[in-house]
Amino acid sequence: MRTLKIAKHDGRGEIFLSVQGEGRHQGTPSVFVRTSLCNLHCVWCDTDYTWNWAGTPYPHEKDGEPGYAKFEKSEEIIEMTPAEIVAAVRTFDCRHIVLTGGEPLLQQAGLIDVISLLRDADTDAGYHIEVETNGTLAPNPAFDASVDQYNVSPKLSNAYMEASLRIKADVSKFFASSEKAWFKFVVDREEDISEVLAMVRTFEIKSSRVYLMPQGRSADALTARQAWVEAQCAAHGFKFSDRLHVHEFGDRRGV
Ligand code: SF4
């Protein structure tokens, strides 16, 4: 049977109950399934254990911090079948599921099996399936049909990657026209707002579906930028998104 590469934490797959800390369903109790692997390499990524492998050349803002080193790929991934993932999800009494990463759309074939098994096992109100994606990979029709919501987070130049890698016009247009998609931009400086506005214009993204979120891996960093981000939202018809889990747990994994 097909297996999926799931981020490994404490010897198990990183599948855990927490609260959705960002975006449209901020505050909603949710089960998170963290897939490993990503096709991007954002310099401020807070799940760098899904892609920042030993031997790769990508920089990270933690480079140089005491104790920080690139990750051994074989130690950070656990292979799980869809049935094993569903069994882990069902240990929690919660039907709001967030498929996150890494970049989950790299493994959409396996995730279709996970969603379909979850729904087969469902006996009451049903699961809500939310997918967090960087917006560079298009969902195939079967995956698209099985998902309830996309949280699309296109990367700006503040992620320190070339535009051709982080922006795929056809994929951005697909999500901009999807009723299931909500956009979330991590912003840090004035130039970021110009980039967001350019993307919104170019791909005809509805402003009412755009969240701006401060960049930061600590509560202090988020709080320091909050008033500025809220003012930008008010000026451009966007919504503000906090990062509740960072306020509560900081940079900790699996919570
Ligand atoms: S797209 Fe997401 S998971 Fe991938 S490197 Fe960027 S922030 Fe990390």
mmCIF file of C-alpha atoms and ligand atoms in Angstrom:
data_model
loop_
_atom_site.group_PDB
_atom_site.id
_atom_site.type_symbol
_atom_site.label_atom_id
_atom_site.label_comp_id
_atom_site.label_asym_id
_atom_site.label_seq_id
_atom_site.Cartn_x
_atom_site.Cartn_y
_atom_site.Cartn_z
ATOM 1 C CA MET A 1 0.000 0.000 0.000
ATOM 2 C CA ARG A 2 1.106 3.562 -0.694
ATOM 3 C CA THR A 3 2.736 5.314 2.273
ATOM 4 C CA LEU A 4 3.070 8.996 3.061
ATOM 5 C CA LYS A 5 6.093 10.804 4.414
ATOM 6 C CA ILE A 6 4.998 12.353 7.695
ATOM 7 C CA ALA A 7 7.166 14.547 9.919
ATOM 8 C CA LYS A 8 8.522 12.426 12.761
ATOM 9 C CA HIS A 9 8.327 13.699 16.318
ATOM 10 C CA ASP A 10 9.069 11.700 19.483
ATOM 11 C CA GLY A 11 9.260 8.530 17.375
ATOM 12 C CA ARG A 12 5.767 8.997 15.936
ATOM 13 C CA GLY A 13 4.088 10.858 13.115
ATOM 14 C CA GLU A 14 3.438 14.511 13.956
ATOM 15 C CA ILE A 15 -0.352 14.192 14.234
ATOM 16 C CA PHE A 16 -1.747 16.174 17.138
ATOM 17 C CA LEU A 17 -4.733 18.026 18.559
ATOM 18 C CA SER A 18 -4.326 21.758 18.949
ATOM 19 C CA VAL A 19 -6.045 25.007 17.981
ATOM 20 C CA GLN A 20 -5.865 26.418 14.484
ATOM 21 C CA GLY A 21 -3.818 29.520 15.216
ATOM 22 C CA GLU A 22 -4.124 31.314 11.879
ATOM 23 C CA GLY A 23 -6.554 32.509 9.257
ATOM 24 C CA ARG A 24 -10.241 31.933 8.754
ATOM 25 C CA HIS A 25 -10.661 29.231 11.393
ATOM 26 C CA GLN A 26 -8.362 30.799 13.959
ATOM 27 C CA GLY A 27 -9.345 29.495 17.397
ATOM 28 C CA THR A 28 -10.928 26.266 16.098
ATOM 29 C CA PRO A 29 -9.821 23.032 17.797
ATOM 30 C CA SER A 30 -8.191 20.988 15.047
ATOM 31 C CA VAL A 31 -6.219 17.820 14.425
ATOM 32 C CA PHE A 32 -3.031 18.622 12.518
ATOM 33 C CA VAL A 33 -1.346 16.131 10.197
ATOM 34 C CA ARG A 34 2.114 17.400 9.360
ATOM 35 C CA THR A 35 3.470 15.999 6.113
ATOM 36 C CA SER A 36 7.203 16.123 5.508
ATOM 37 C CA LEU A 37 8.955 17.521 2.401
ATOM 38 C CA CYS A 38 8.641 20.948 0.832
ATOM 39 C CA ASN A 39 9.432 22.271 -2.635
ATOM 40 C CA LEU A 40 10.434 25.693 -1.232
ATOM 41 C CA HIS A 41 13.013 26.806 1.342
ATOM 42 C CA CYS A 42 11.808 29.975 3.080
ATOM 43 C CA VAL A 43 14.553 31.522 5.171
ATOM 44 C CA TRP A 44 12.242 32.067 8.171
ATOM 45 C CA CYS A 45 10.402 28.719 7.920
ATOM 46 C CA ASP A 46 9.314 27.416 11.337
ATOM 47 C CA THR A 47 8.973 23.815 10.073
ATOM 48 C CA ASP A 48 12.455 23.601 8.601
ATOM 49 C CA TYR A 49 12.707 20.008 9.858
ATOM 50 C CA THR A 50 10.529 19.090 6.846
ATOM 51 C CA TRP A 51 13.080 20.198 4.226
ATOM 52 C CA ASN A 52 16.329 21.720 5.525
ATOM 53 C CA TRP A 53 18.356 18.558 5.010
ATOM 54 C CA ALA A 54 22.055 18.111 5.665
ATOM 55 C CA GLY A 55 23.947 18.595 2.415
ATOM 56 C CA THR A 56 21.511 21.130 0.912
ATOM 57 C CA PRO A 57 22.691 24.687 0.293
ATOM 58 C CA TYR A 58 19.689 26.618 1.579
ATOM 59 C CA PRO A 59 20.186 29.332 4.186
ATOM 60 C CA HIS A 60 17.975 29.649 7.252
ATOM 61 C CA GLU A 61 17.710 32.532 9.690
ATOM 62 C CA LYS A 62 18.696 30.180 12.523
ATOM 63 C CA ASP A 63 22.051 29.480 10.856
ATOM 64 C CA GLY A 64 24.708 30.452 13.356
ATOM 65 C CA GLU A 65 22.420 30.069 16.393
ATOM 66 C CA PRO A 66 24.044 27.849 19.027
ATOM 67 C CA GLY A 67 22.996 24.229 18.528
ATOM 68 C CA TYR A 68 21.275 24.797 15.188
ATOM 69 C CA ALA A 69 22.205 22.445 12.343
ATOM 70 C CA LYS A 70 20.584 21.140 9.214
ATOM 71 C CA PHE A 71 18.490 18.014 9.703
ATOM 72 C CA GLU A 72 19.206 14.389 8.827
ATOM 73 C CA LYS A 73 16.407 13.495 6.453
ATOM 74 C CA SER A 74 16.210 9.862 7.569
ATOM 75 C CA GLU A 75 15.643 10.959 11.177
ATOM 76 C CA GLU A 76 12.868 13.430 10.439
ATOM 77 C CA ILE A 77 10.493 11.322 8.356
ATOM 78 C CA ILE A 78 8.238 8.422 9.251
ATOM 79 C CA GLU A 79 6.453 6.443 6.546
ATOM 80 C CA MET A 80 2.785 5.892 7.404
ATOM 81 C CA THR A 81 -0.001 4.231 5.480
ATOM 82 C CA PRO A 82 -3.271 6.132 5.043
ATOM 83 C CA ALA A 83 -4.911 3.672 7.468
ATOM 84 C CA GLU A 84 -2.261 4.392 10.123
ATOM 85 C CA ILE A 85 -2.756 8.136 9.690
ATOM 86 C CA VAL A 86 -6.528 7.809 9.951
ATOM 87 C CA ALA A 87 -6.187 5.675 13.092
ATOM 88 C CA ALA A 88 -3.990 8.379 14.658
ATOM 89 C CA VAL A 89 -6.441 11.139 13.674
ATOM 90 C CA ARG A 90 -9.381 9.197 15.090
ATOM 91 C CA THR A 91 -7.805 8.965 18.538
ATOM 92 C CA PHE A 92 -8.949 12.580 18.934
ATOM 93 C CA ASP A 93 -12.576 13.595 19.336
ATOM 94 C CA CYS A 94 -12.293 16.350 16.745
ATOM 95 C CA ARG A 95 -13.512 16.573 13.161
ATOM 96 C CA HIS A 96 -11.706 19.696 12.003
ATOM 97 C CA ILE A 97 -8.602 18.405 10.236
ATOM 98 C CA VAL A 98 -5.685 20.509 9.016
ATOM 99 C CA LEU A 99 -3.329 18.896 6.492
ATOM 100 C CA THR A 100 -0.149 20.893 6.783
ATOM 101 C CA GLY A 101 3.569 20.605 6.116
ATOM 102 C CA GLY A 102 6.016 21.064 4.615
ATOM 103 C CA GLU A 103 3.967 21.178 1.464
ATOM 104 C CA PRO A 104 1.060 18.709 1.585
ATOM 105 C CA LEU A 105 0.293 18.966 -2.135
ATOM 106 C CA LEU A 106 3.533 17.101 -2.873
ATOM 107 C CA GLN A 107 1.708 14.048 -1.509
ATOM 108 C CA GLN A 108 -1.821 14.640 -2.698
ATOM 109 C CA ALA A 109 -2.298 11.136 -4.099
ATOM 110 C CA GLY A 110 -1.742 9.624 -0.646
ATOM 111 C CA LEU A 111 -3.774 12.333 1.051
ATOM 112 C CA ILE A 112 -6.788 11.527 -1.128
ATOM 113 C CA ASP A 113 -6.643 8.024 0.367
ATOM 114 C CA VAL A 114 -6.442 9.502 3.885
ATOM 115 C CA ILE A 115 -9.453 11.776 3.319
ATOM 116 C CA SER A 116 -11.467 9.052 1.677
ATOM 117 C CA LEU A 117 -10.773 6.602 4.540
ATOM 118 C CA LEU A 118 -11.684 9.257 7.102
ATOM 119 C CA ARG A 119 -14.968 9.940 5.379
ATOM 120 C CA ASP A 120 -15.734 6.239 4.937
ATOM 121 C CA ALA A 121 -15.320 5.835 8.667
ATOM 122 C CA ASP A 122 -17.484 8.832 9.385
ATOM 123 C CA THR A 123 -20.790 8.200 11.054
ATOM 124 C CA ASP A 124 -22.060 11.664 11.927
ATOM 125 C CA ALA A 125 -21.555 15.294 11.021
ATOM 126 C CA GLY A 126 -18.465 14.752 8.926
ATOM 127 C CA TYR A 127 -14.940 15.988 8.752
ATOM 128 C CA HIS A 128 -13.888 19.447 7.635
ATOM 129 C CA ILE A 129 -10.633 19.135 5.690
ATOM 130 C CA GLU A 130 -8.432 22.207 5.574
ATOM 131 C CA VAL A 131 -5.189 22.175 3.541
ATOM 132 C CA GLU A 132 -2.290 24.568 4.081
ATOM 133 C CA THR A 133 -0.275 25.147 0.922
ATOM 134 C CA ASN A 134 2.352 27.518 -0.413
ATOM 135 C CA GLY A 135 0.317 27.939 -3.607
ATOM 136 C CA THR A 136 2.880 26.641 -6.095
ATOM 137 C CA LEU A 137 1.349 23.225 -6.826
ATOM 138 C CA ALA A 138 -2.091 22.760 -8.329
ATOM 139 C CA PRO A 139 -4.438 20.222 -6.764
ATOM 140 C CA ASN A 140 -5.650 17.508 -9.110
ATOM 141 C CA PRO A 141 -9.443 17.315 -9.598
ATOM 142 C CA ALA A 142 -9.911 14.370 -7.219
ATOM 143 C CA PHE A 143 -7.957 16.067 -4.436
ATOM 144 C CA ASP A 144 -9.761 19.342 -5.052
ATOM 145 C CA ALA A 145 -13.128 17.622 -4.786
ATOM 146 C CA SER A 146 -12.225 16.050 -1.444
ATOM 147 C CA VAL A 147 -11.017 19.235 0.280
ATOM 148 C CA ASP A 148 -13.205 21.819 2.046
ATOM 149 C CA GLN A 149 -10.765 24.705 2.347
ATOM 150 C CA TYR A 150 -7.329 25.810 1.210
ATOM 151 C CA ASN A 151 -5.194 28.188 3.226
ATOM 152 C CA VAL A 152 -2.918 29.453 0.485
ATOM 153 C CA SER A 153 0.223 31.202 1.668
ATOM 154 C CA PRO A 154 2.207 32.532 -1.320
ATOM 155 C CA LYS A 155 5.734 33.512 -0.424
ATOM 156 C CA LEU A 156 7.055 37.038 -0.899
ATOM 157 C CA SER A 157 10.635 38.118 -1.491
ATOM 158 C CA ASN A 158 11.073 38.270 2.320
ATOM 159 C CA ALA A 159 11.362 34.458 2.131
ATOM 160 C CA TYR A 160 14.624 34.902 0.142
ATOM 161 C CA MET A 161 13.881 32.760 -2.922
ATOM 162 C CA GLU A 162 13.698 33.672 -6.571
ATOM 163 C CA ALA A 163 10.211 34.661 -7.758
ATOM 164 C CA SER A 164 10.148 31.913 -10.395
ATOM 165 C CA LEU A 165 10.247 29.316 -7.626
ATOM 166 C CA ARG A 166 7.715 30.817 -5.231
ATOM 167 C CA ILE A 167 5.133 32.214 -7.682
ATOM 168 C CA LYS A 168 3.442 30.003 -10.277
ATOM 169 C CA ALA A 169 0.965 32.128 -12.199
ATOM 170 C CA ASP A 170 -1.335 29.317 -13.326
ATOM 171 C CA VAL A 171 -1.571 27.930 -9.788
ATOM 172 C CA SER A 172 -2.179 31.387 -8.289
ATOM 173 C CA LYS A 173 -4.995 31.938 -10.777
ATOM 174 C CA PHE A 174 -6.506 28.559 -9.931
ATOM 175 C CA PHE A 175 -6.640 29.360 -6.222
ATOM 176 C CA ALA A 176 -7.802 32.939 -6.820
ATOM 177 C CA SER A 177 -10.847 31.579 -8.627
ATOM 178 C CA SER A 178 -11.565 28.799 -6.108
ATOM 179 C CA GLU A 179 -14.370 29.362 -3.622
ATOM 180 C CA LYS A 180 -12.450 27.071 -1.264
ATOM 181 C CA ALA A 181 -9.307 29.215 -1.114
ATOM 182 C CA TRP A 182 -8.300 31.857 1.423
ATOM 183 C CA PHE A 183 -4.959 33.632 1.137
ATOM 184 C CA LYS A 184 -2.512 34.356 3.920
ATOM 185 C CA PHE A 185 0.573 36.511 3.454
ATOM 186 C CA VAL A 186 3.397 36.748 5.978
ATOM 187 C CA VAL A 187 4.473 40.403 6.073
ATOM 188 C CA ASP A 188 7.363 42.121 7.731
ATOM 189 C CA ARG A 189 8.083 45.428 5.940
ATOM 190 C CA GLU A 190 6.571 48.063 3.627
ATOM 191 C CA GLU A 191 7.820 46.364 0.428
ATOM 192 C CA ASP A 192 5.853 43.254 1.385
ATOM 193 C CA ILE A 193 2.603 45.194 1.172
ATOM 194 C CA SER A 194 3.442 46.369 -2.373
ATOM 195 C CA GLU A 195 4.127 42.750 -3.357
ATOM 196 C CA VAL A 196 0.830 41.590 -1.859
ATOM 197 C CA LEU A 197 -1.078 44.321 -3.680
ATOM 198 C CA ALA A 198 0.629 43.395 -6.956
ATOM 199 C CA MET A 199 -0.344 39.726 -6.547
ATOM 200 C CA VAL A 200 -3.912 40.615 -5.609
ATOM 201 C CA ARG A 201 -4.159 42.775 -8.764
ATOM 202 C CA THR A 202 -2.381 40.372 -11.118
ATOM 203 C CA PHE A 203 -4.250 37.237 -10.120
ATOM 204 C CA GLU A 204 -7.569 38.955 -9.246
ATOM 205 C CA ILE A 205 -7.581 37.672 -5.679
ATOM 206 C CA LYS A 206 -10.597 38.935 -3.719
ATOM 207 C CA SER A 207 -9.420 41.318 -0.973
ATOM 208 C CA SER A 208 -12.048 39.898 1.369
ATOM 209 C CA ARG A 209 -10.206 36.552 1.175
ATOM 210 C CA VAL A 210 -6.787 37.943 2.071
ATOM 211 C CA TYR A 211 -5.237 37.748 5.539
ATOM 212 C CA LEU A 212 -2.039 39.521 6.485
ATOM 213 C CA MET A 213 -0.039 37.886 9.223
ATOM 214 C CA PRO A 214 3.025 39.300 10.990
ATOM 215 C CA GLN A 215 6.263 37.393 10.551
ATOM 216 C CA GLY A 216 7.633 36.095 13.829
ATOM 217 C CA ARG A 217 8.546 32.932 15.728
ATOM 218 C CA SER A 218 7.998 34.484 19.167
ATOM 219 C CA ALA A 219 5.128 36.294 20.876
ATOM 220 C CA ASP A 220 7.290 39.414 21.235
ATOM 221 C CA ALA A 221 8.082 39.503 17.517
ATOM 222 C CA LEU A 222 4.390 39.148 16.616
ATOM 223 C CA THR A 223 3.246 41.775 19.094
ATOM 224 C CA ALA A 224 5.856 44.249 17.895
ATOM 225 C CA ARG A 225 4.434 44.109 14.343
ATOM 226 C CA GLN A 226 0.717 43.747 15.128
ATOM 227 C CA ALA A 227 -0.375 47.408 15.051
ATOM 228 C CA TRP A 228 1.418 47.996 11.742
ATOM 229 C CA VAL A 229 -0.126 44.896 10.126
ATOM 230 C CA GLU A 230 -3.602 45.808 11.407
ATOM 231 C CA ALA A 231 -3.226 49.286 9.899
ATOM 232 C CA GLN A 232 -2.257 47.757 6.539
ATOM 233 C CA CYS A 233 -5.315 45.511 6.668
ATOM 234 C CA ALA A 234 -7.577 48.472 7.359
ATOM 235 C CA ALA A 235 -6.027 50.460 4.517
ATOM 236 C CA HIS A 236 -6.433 47.731 1.897
ATOM 237 C CA GLY A 237 -9.557 45.795 2.878
ATOM 238 C CA PHE A 238 -7.688 42.734 4.142
ATOM 239 C CA LYS A 239 -8.106 40.810 7.391
ATOM 240 C CA PHE A 240 -5.583 40.427 10.203
ATOM 241 C CA SER A 241 -4.421 36.991 11.236
ATOM 242 C CA ASP A 242 -2.567 36.356 14.445
ATOM 243 C CA ARG A 243 -0.542 33.198 15.169
ATOM 244 C CA LEU A 244 -2.204 31.989 18.364
ATOM 245 C CA HIS A 245 -0.026 28.891 18.678
ATOM 246 C CA VAL A 246 3.145 31.037 18.652
ATOM 247 C CA HIS A 247 1.763 33.191 21.503
ATOM 248 C CA GLU A 248 0.959 30.054 23.468
ATOM 249 C CA PHE A 249 3.751 27.661 22.567
ATOM 250 C CA GLY A 250 6.475 29.748 20.895
ATOM 251 C CA ASP A 251 8.621 27.660 18.553
ATOM 252 C CA ARG A 252 7.724 24.246 20.042
ATOM 253 C CA ARG A 253 6.866 21.295 17.815
ATOM 254 C CA GLY A 254 3.814 19.060 17.859
ATOM 255 C CA VAL A 255 1.523 21.378 19.850
HETATM 256 S S1 SF4 B 1 6.573 26.848 1.976
HETATM 257 FE FE1 SF4 B 1 6.031 26.616 4.124
HETATM 258 S S2 SF4 B 1 6.961 24.679 4.793
HETATM 259 FE FE2 SF4 B 1 7.885 25.227 2.821
HETATM 260 S S3 SF4 B 1 9.763 26.316 3.382
HETATM 261 FE FE3 SF4 B 1 8.175 27.868 3.114
HETATM 262 S S4 SF4 B 1 7.266 28.194 5.150
HETATM 263 FE FE4 SF4 B 1 8.436 26.254 5.203
#
